[in-house]
Amino acid sequence: MKQQIVKKETLKKQVYEYLREEIITGGFAPGERLVEEKIAKQIQVSRSPIREAICMLEKEGLVTVNKGGGVAVFSPDIENFQYLYECRVVLEPLAAYYAAQRITKNQIEDLRRQLIGIDAQPLGLKEILEMNTKFHEGIVEASRNPFLIRMIEQIRGINSLYRIAILKQNMLRMKSAIQEHIQIFEAIERGDADKARECMEKIHEQFLLSTRA
């Protein structure tokens, strides 16, 4: 895995965004050590911006730093996940409700592509998580409510870590969720705000229940 960082923004921000995306899509697994030297070689930067990015990730709760300086991806606790998901089960249905009223044609096509990608071929956990994340992000963005977008963004990273841990234990739940995602998309596409919210509530409630099984 080799990625060239293009110096458009500060290196710290670019490295932070790269590491964050890898963490929340499963590129780095929960509990996995982050080795500065290895990352520096992969993305071709010095270790200084990596250390700065790790500090940002630590504040966000995505990594833990032990007393010896070792860094690892946060390993989630399933019980605490339920409290976090109780927030998401309220916020994302609200985003779906407004997305059904405000989504653009281009955004609809973007969502369609994510669904086709998820359902078209056998994919690994990382690929499915990436597409699933983009699908949900697309709906949130389509709500065009900056305050709602910001609130969901604040919990997205840590929520993704919990989601990865649970899906690894319950792959059947991931497969059954595809049809539910299609129902959300169809409701948004036809502008049925109430149905979009209802379908989004259902997918989150079912997922939450699956953690208690």
PDB file of C-alpha atoms in Angstrom:
ATOM      1  CA  MET A   1       0.000   0.000   0.000  1.00  0.00           C
ATOM      2  CA  LYS A   2       1.645   3.184  -1.199  1.00  0.00           C
ATOM      3  CA  GLN A   3       0.025   6.572  -1.347  1.00  0.00           C
ATOM      4  CA  GLN A   4       1.661   9.784  -2.498  1.00  0.00           C
ATOM      5  CA  ILE A   5       0.655  12.838  -0.485  1.00  0.00           C
ATOM      6  CA  VAL A   6       0.138  15.880  -2.690  1.00  0.00           C
ATOM      7  CA  LYS A   7       1.157  19.084  -0.958  1.00  0.00           C
ATOM      8  CA  LYS A   8      -2.001  21.141  -1.473  1.00  0.00           C
ATOM      9  CA  GLU A   9      -2.718  21.651   2.207  1.00  0.00           C
ATOM     10  CA  THR A  10      -0.594  21.391   5.306  1.00  0.00           C
ATOM     11  CA  LEU A  11       1.100  18.013   5.592  1.00  0.00           C
ATOM     12  CA  LYS A  12      -0.324  17.578   9.069  1.00  0.00           C
ATOM     13  CA  LYS A  13      -3.877  17.909   7.795  1.00  0.00           C
ATOM     14  CA  GLN A  14      -3.293  15.635   4.819  1.00  0.00           C
ATOM     15  CA  VAL A  15      -1.702  12.939   6.952  1.00  0.00           C
ATOM     16  CA  TYR A  16      -4.478  13.282   9.534  1.00  0.00           C
ATOM     17  CA  GLU A  17      -7.184  12.883   6.884  1.00  0.00           C
ATOM     18  CA  TYR A  18      -5.403   9.908   5.326  1.00  0.00           C
ATOM     19  CA  LEU A  19      -4.931   8.089   8.651  1.00  0.00           C
ATOM     20  CA  ARG A  20      -8.447   8.922   9.794  1.00  0.00           C
ATOM     21  CA  GLU A  21      -9.981   7.538   6.618  1.00  0.00           C
ATOM     22  CA  GLU A  22      -7.895   4.373   6.854  1.00  0.00           C
ATOM     23  CA  ILE A  23      -9.003   3.875  10.462  1.00  0.00           C
ATOM     24  CA  ILE A  24     -12.714   4.428   9.934  1.00  0.00           C
ATOM     25  CA  THR A  25     -12.863   2.218   6.828  1.00  0.00           C
ATOM     26  CA  GLY A  26     -10.905  -0.643   8.376  1.00  0.00           C
ATOM     27  CA  GLY A  27      -7.574  -0.082   6.631  1.00  0.00           C
ATOM     28  CA  PHE A  28      -6.099  -0.090  10.126  1.00  0.00           C
ATOM     29  CA  ALA A  29      -7.903  -2.586  12.345  1.00  0.00           C
ATOM     30  CA  PRO A  30      -9.019  -1.857  15.929  1.00  0.00           C
ATOM     31  CA  GLY A  31      -6.097  -2.547  18.239  1.00  0.00           C
ATOM     32  CA  GLU A  32      -3.538  -2.433  15.410  1.00  0.00           C
ATOM     33  CA  ARG A  33      -0.300  -0.576  16.163  1.00  0.00           C
ATOM     34  CA  LEU A  34       0.514   2.508  14.103  1.00  0.00           C
ATOM     35  CA  VAL A  35       4.250   2.582  13.429  1.00  0.00           C
ATOM     36  CA  GLU A  36       5.461   6.039  12.417  1.00  0.00           C
ATOM     37  CA  GLU A  37       8.403   4.769  10.383  1.00  0.00           C
ATOM     38  CA  LYS A  38       6.237   2.369   8.383  1.00  0.00           C
ATOM     39  CA  ILE A  39       3.573   5.005   7.689  1.00  0.00           C
ATOM     40  CA  ALA A  40       6.248   7.518   6.681  1.00  0.00           C
ATOM     41  CA  LYS A  41       7.499   5.118   4.010  1.00  0.00           C
ATOM     42  CA  GLN A  42       3.992   4.340   2.781  1.00  0.00           C
ATOM     43  CA  ILE A  43       2.914   7.935   2.209  1.00  0.00           C
ATOM     44  CA  GLN A  44       6.397   9.408   1.643  1.00  0.00           C
ATOM     45  CA  VAL A  45       6.496  12.089   4.327  1.00  0.00           C
ATOM     46  CA  SER A  46       8.655  12.718   7.370  1.00  0.00           C
ATOM     47  CA  ARG A  47       7.662  11.441  10.790  1.00  0.00           C
ATOM     48  CA  SER A  48       6.944  14.913  12.197  1.00  0.00           C
ATOM     49  CA  PRO A  49       3.528  15.463  10.510  1.00  0.00           C
ATOM     50  CA  ILE A  50       2.622  11.883  11.373  1.00  0.00           C
ATOM     51  CA  ARG A  51       3.200  12.599  15.066  1.00  0.00           C
ATOM     52  CA  GLU A  52       1.109  15.765  14.793  1.00  0.00           C
ATOM     53  CA  ALA A  53      -1.678  13.877  13.025  1.00  0.00           C
ATOM     54  CA  ILE A  54      -1.619  11.171  15.702  1.00  0.00           C
ATOM     55  CA  CYS A  55      -2.137  13.842  18.371  1.00  0.00           C
ATOM     56  CA  MET A  56      -5.239  15.004  16.496  1.00  0.00           C
ATOM     57  CA  LEU A  57      -6.519  11.439  16.208  1.00  0.00           C
ATOM     58  CA  GLU A  58      -5.923  10.865  19.914  1.00  0.00           C
ATOM     59  CA  LYS A  59      -8.057  13.903  20.792  1.00  0.00           C
ATOM     60  CA  GLU A  60     -10.785  12.493  18.560  1.00  0.00           C
ATOM     61  CA  GLY A  61     -10.608   9.164  20.369  1.00  0.00           C
ATOM     62  CA  LEU A  62      -9.554   7.168  17.309  1.00  0.00           C
ATOM     63  CA  VAL A  63      -6.136   6.118  18.647  1.00  0.00           C
ATOM     64  CA  THR A  64      -4.646   5.468  22.056  1.00  0.00           C
ATOM     65  CA  VAL A  65      -1.109   6.341  23.102  1.00  0.00           C
ATOM     66  CA  ASN A  66       0.451   4.340  25.917  1.00  0.00           C
ATOM     67  CA  LYS A  67       3.014   5.616  28.419  1.00  0.00           C
ATOM     68  CA  GLY A  68       5.869   4.228  26.360  1.00  0.00           C
ATOM     69  CA  GLY A  69       4.765   6.199  23.325  1.00  0.00           C
ATOM     70  CA  GLY A  70       3.268   3.287  21.403  1.00  0.00           C
ATOM     71  CA  VAL A  71       0.204   4.123  19.319  1.00  0.00           C
ATOM     72  CA  ALA A  72      -2.691   1.806  18.475  1.00  0.00           C
ATOM     73  CA  VAL A  73      -6.089   2.165  16.862  1.00  0.00           C
ATOM     74  CA  PHE A  74      -8.794   2.432  19.506  1.00  0.00           C
ATOM     75  CA  SER A  75     -10.327  -0.966  20.285  1.00  0.00           C
ATOM     76  CA  PRO A  76     -14.042  -0.462  20.975  1.00  0.00           C
ATOM     77  CA  ASP A  77     -16.148  -1.692  23.837  1.00  0.00           C
ATOM     78  CA  ILE A  78     -19.464  -3.098  22.563  1.00  0.00           C
ATOM     79  CA  GLU A  79     -21.465  -1.892  25.579  1.00  0.00           C
ATOM     80  CA  ASN A  80     -20.420   1.716  25.104  1.00  0.00           C
ATOM     81  CA  PHE A  81     -21.172   1.382  21.397  1.00  0.00           C
ATOM     82  CA  GLN A  82     -24.866   1.108  22.186  1.00  0.00           C
ATOM     83  CA  TYR A  83     -24.882   4.570  23.789  1.00  0.00           C
ATOM     84  CA  LEU A  84     -23.141   6.053  20.777  1.00  0.00           C
ATOM     85  CA  TYR A  85     -25.522   4.345  18.376  1.00  0.00           C
ATOM     86  CA  GLU A  86     -28.506   5.733  20.269  1.00  0.00           C
ATOM     87  CA  CYS A  87     -27.323   9.152  19.066  1.00  0.00           C
ATOM     88  CA  ARG A  88     -26.942   8.005  15.478  1.00  0.00           C
ATOM     89  CA  VAL A  89     -30.384   6.369  15.415  1.00  0.00           C
ATOM     90  CA  VAL A  90     -31.870   9.831  15.992  1.00  0.00           C
ATOM     91  CA  LEU A  91     -29.566  11.979  13.859  1.00  0.00           C
ATOM     92  CA  GLU A  92     -29.281   9.987  10.616  1.00  0.00           C
ATOM     93  CA  PRO A  93     -33.027   9.433  10.142  1.00  0.00           C
ATOM     94  CA  LEU A  94     -33.397  13.200  10.446  1.00  0.00           C
ATOM     95  CA  ALA A  95     -30.741  13.620   7.748  1.00  0.00           C
ATOM     96  CA  ALA A  96     -32.597  11.156   5.507  1.00  0.00           C
ATOM     97  CA  TYR A  97     -35.828  13.094   6.048  1.00  0.00           C
ATOM     98  CA  TYR A  98     -34.312  16.352   4.826  1.00  0.00           C
ATOM     99  CA  ALA A  99     -32.257  14.679   2.106  1.00  0.00           C
ATOM    100  CA  ALA A 100     -35.478  13.422   0.524  1.00  0.00           C
ATOM    101  CA  GLN A 101     -36.599  17.053   0.257  1.00  0.00           C
ATOM    102  CA  ARG A 102     -33.304  18.672  -0.764  1.00  0.00           C
ATOM    103  CA  ILE A 103     -31.178  16.153  -2.651  1.00  0.00           C
ATOM    104  CA  THR A 104     -29.890  17.065  -6.108  1.00  0.00           C
ATOM    105  CA  LYS A 105     -29.873  14.849  -9.209  1.00  0.00           C
ATOM    106  CA  ASN A 106     -26.088  14.516  -9.028  1.00  0.00           C
ATOM    107  CA  GLN A 107     -26.293  13.417  -5.389  1.00  0.00           C
ATOM    108  CA  ILE A 108     -28.942  10.838  -6.262  1.00  0.00           C
ATOM    109  CA  GLU A 109     -26.646   9.376  -8.902  1.00  0.00           C
ATOM    110  CA  ASP A 110     -23.760   9.283  -6.425  1.00  0.00           C
ATOM    111  CA  LEU A 111     -25.902   7.305  -3.978  1.00  0.00           C
ATOM    112  CA  ARG A 112     -26.985   4.970  -6.773  1.00  0.00           C
ATOM    113  CA  ARG A 113     -23.344   4.252  -7.648  1.00  0.00           C
ATOM    114  CA  GLN A 114     -22.545   3.340  -4.045  1.00  0.00           C
ATOM    115  CA  LEU A 115     -25.471   0.907  -3.914  1.00  0.00           C
ATOM    116  CA  ILE A 116     -24.502  -0.690  -7.213  1.00  0.00           C
ATOM    117  CA  GLY A 117     -20.929  -1.033  -5.967  1.00  0.00           C
ATOM    118  CA  ILE A 118     -21.987  -2.721  -2.731  1.00  0.00           C
ATOM    119  CA  ASP A 119     -24.329  -5.194  -4.424  1.00  0.00           C
ATOM    120  CA  ALA A 120     -22.495  -5.852  -7.696  1.00  0.00           C
ATOM    121  CA  GLN A 121     -19.803  -8.286  -6.625  1.00  0.00           C
ATOM    122  CA  PRO A 122     -18.325 -10.106  -3.633  1.00  0.00           C
ATOM    123  CA  LEU A 123     -16.327  -7.528  -1.704  1.00  0.00           C
ATOM    124  CA  GLY A 124     -14.127  -7.604   1.354  1.00  0.00           C
ATOM    125  CA  LEU A 125     -15.108  -5.970   4.614  1.00  0.00           C
ATOM    126  CA  LYS A 126     -12.972  -2.890   3.951  1.00  0.00           C
ATOM    127  CA  GLU A 127     -14.501  -2.247   0.505  1.00  0.00           C
ATOM    128  CA  ILE A 128     -18.046  -2.680   1.775  1.00  0.00           C
ATOM    129  CA  LEU A 129     -17.377  -0.354   4.712  1.00  0.00           C
ATOM    130  CA  GLU A 130     -15.941   2.283   2.383  1.00  0.00           C
ATOM    131  CA  MET A 131     -18.990   2.213   0.123  1.00  0.00           C
ATOM    132  CA  ASN A 132     -21.387   2.056   3.060  1.00  0.00           C
ATOM    133  CA  THR A 133     -19.662   5.048   4.647  1.00  0.00           C
ATOM    134  CA  LYS A 134     -19.875   7.050   1.425  1.00  0.00           C
ATOM    135  CA  PHE A 135     -23.560   6.146   1.052  1.00  0.00           C
ATOM    136  CA  HIS A 136     -24.418   7.418   4.519  1.00  0.00           C
ATOM    137  CA  GLU A 137     -22.198  10.474   4.130  1.00  0.00           C
ATOM    138  CA  GLY A 138     -23.950  11.267   0.857  1.00  0.00           C
ATOM    139  CA  ILE A 139     -27.330  11.253   2.580  1.00  0.00           C
ATOM    140  CA  VAL A 140     -26.084  13.449   5.403  1.00  0.00           C
ATOM    141  CA  GLU A 141     -24.545  15.913   2.941  1.00  0.00           C
ATOM    142  CA  ALA A 142     -27.774  15.979   0.927  1.00  0.00           C
ATOM    143  CA  SER A 143     -29.690  17.156   4.004  1.00  0.00           C
ATOM    144  CA  ARG A 144     -27.932  20.500   3.499  1.00  0.00           C
ATOM    145  CA  ASN A 145     -28.247  21.231   7.202  1.00  0.00           C
ATOM    146  CA  PRO A 146     -24.788  22.408   8.327  1.00  0.00           C
ATOM    147  CA  PHE A 147     -25.485  21.883  12.030  1.00  0.00           C
ATOM    148  CA  LEU A 148     -26.810  18.370  11.516  1.00  0.00           C
ATOM    149  CA  ILE A 149     -23.872  17.540   9.241  1.00  0.00           C
ATOM    150  CA  ARG A 150     -21.417  18.751  11.884  1.00  0.00           C
ATOM    151  CA  MET A 151     -23.029  16.740  14.697  1.00  0.00           C
ATOM    152  CA  ILE A 152     -22.992  13.522  12.677  1.00  0.00           C
ATOM    153  CA  GLU A 153     -19.420  14.151  11.542  1.00  0.00           C
ATOM    154  CA  GLN A 154     -18.307  14.425  15.189  1.00  0.00           C
ATOM    155  CA  ILE A 155     -19.384  10.857  15.950  1.00  0.00           C
ATOM    156  CA  ARG A 156     -18.690   9.275  12.542  1.00  0.00           C
ATOM    157  CA  GLY A 157     -15.093   8.271  13.190  1.00  0.00           C
ATOM    158  CA  ILE A 158     -15.518   6.540  16.516  1.00  0.00           C
ATOM    159  CA  ASN A 159     -18.817   5.027  15.370  1.00  0.00           C
ATOM    160  CA  SER A 160     -17.076   3.428  12.404  1.00  0.00           C
ATOM    161  CA  LEU A 161     -14.660   1.613  14.697  1.00  0.00           C
ATOM    162  CA  TYR A 162     -17.535   0.100  16.605  1.00  0.00           C
ATOM    163  CA  ARG A 163     -19.271  -0.814  13.364  1.00  0.00           C
ATOM    164  CA  ILE A 164     -16.180  -2.627  12.054  1.00  0.00           C
ATOM    165  CA  ALA A 165     -15.883  -4.659  15.250  1.00  0.00           C
ATOM    166  CA  ILE A 166     -19.545  -5.687  15.194  1.00  0.00           C
ATOM    167  CA  LEU A 167     -19.714  -6.511  11.498  1.00  0.00           C
ATOM    168  CA  LYS A 168     -16.703  -8.784  11.815  1.00  0.00           C
ATOM    169  CA  GLN A 169     -18.737 -10.776  14.318  1.00  0.00           C
ATOM    170  CA  ASN A 170     -21.979 -10.588  12.344  1.00  0.00           C
ATOM    171  CA  MET A 171     -21.383 -10.678   8.590  1.00  0.00           C
ATOM    172  CA  LEU A 172     -24.953 -11.877   7.956  1.00  0.00           C
ATOM    173  CA  ARG A 173     -26.234  -8.583   9.307  1.00  0.00           C
ATOM    174  CA  MET A 174     -24.123  -6.712   6.756  1.00  0.00           C
ATOM    175  CA  LYS A 175     -25.610  -8.723   3.880  1.00  0.00           C
ATOM    176  CA  SER A 176     -29.204  -8.231   5.039  1.00  0.00           C
ATOM    177  CA  ALA A 177     -28.647  -4.477   5.335  1.00  0.00           C
ATOM    178  CA  ILE A 178     -28.150  -4.105   1.567  1.00  0.00           C
ATOM    179  CA  GLN A 179     -31.881  -4.393   0.854  1.00  0.00           C
ATOM    180  CA  GLU A 180     -32.603  -1.900   3.620  1.00  0.00           C
ATOM    181  CA  HIS A 181     -30.173   0.557   2.028  1.00  0.00           C
ATOM    182  CA  ILE A 182     -32.023   0.171  -1.273  1.00  0.00           C
ATOM    183  CA  GLN A 183     -35.308   1.040   0.456  1.00  0.00           C
ATOM    184  CA  ILE A 184     -33.755   4.185   1.928  1.00  0.00           C
ATOM    185  CA  PHE A 185     -32.445   5.195  -1.475  1.00  0.00           C
ATOM    186  CA  GLU A 186     -35.768   4.615  -3.211  1.00  0.00           C
ATOM    187  CA  ALA A 187     -37.639   6.708  -0.640  1.00  0.00           C
ATOM    188  CA  ILE A 188     -35.155   9.563  -1.008  1.00  0.00           C
ATOM    189  CA  GLU A 189     -35.224   9.314  -4.803  1.00  0.00           C
ATOM    190  CA  ARG A 190     -38.997   9.717  -4.948  1.00  0.00           C
ATOM    191  CA  GLY A 191     -38.957  12.497  -2.341  1.00  0.00           C
ATOM    192  CA  ASP A 192     -40.822  10.561   0.368  1.00  0.00           C
ATOM    193  CA  ALA A 193     -39.299  12.188   3.436  1.00  0.00           C
ATOM    194  CA  ASP A 194     -41.351  10.296   6.027  1.00  0.00           C
ATOM    195  CA  LYS A 195     -40.549   6.916   4.454  1.00  0.00           C
ATOM    196  CA  ALA A 196     -36.849   7.799   4.156  1.00  0.00           C
ATOM    197  CA  ARG A 197     -36.720   8.619   7.856  1.00  0.00           C
ATOM    198  CA  GLU A 198     -38.649   5.450   8.734  1.00  0.00           C
ATOM    199  CA  CYS A 199     -36.309   3.237   6.688  1.00  0.00           C
ATOM    200  CA  MET A 200     -33.211   4.852   8.176  1.00  0.00           C
ATOM    201  CA  GLU A 201     -34.597   4.373  11.685  1.00  0.00           C
ATOM    202  CA  LYS A 202     -35.257   0.720  10.896  1.00  0.00           C
ATOM    203  CA  ILE A 203     -31.753  -0.032   9.650  1.00  0.00           C
ATOM    204  CA  HIS A 204     -30.184   1.519  12.747  1.00  0.00           C
ATOM    205  CA  GLU A 205     -32.610  -0.130  15.158  1.00  0.00           C
ATOM    206  CA  GLN A 206     -31.992  -3.537  13.561  1.00  0.00           C
ATOM    207  CA  PHE A 207     -28.256  -3.041  13.715  1.00  0.00           C
ATOM    208  CA  LEU A 208     -28.451  -2.019  17.367  1.00  0.00           C
ATOM    209  CA  LEU A 209     -30.538  -5.080  18.160  1.00  0.00           C
ATOM    210  CA  SER A 210     -27.982  -7.294  16.423  1.00  0.00           C
ATOM    211  CA  THR A 211     -25.354  -6.197  18.956  1.00  0.00           C
ATOM    212  CA  ARG A 212     -27.486  -7.537  21.788  1.00  0.00           C
ATOM    213  CA  ALA A 213     -28.138 -10.917  20.208  1.00  0.00           C
TER     214      ALA A 213
END
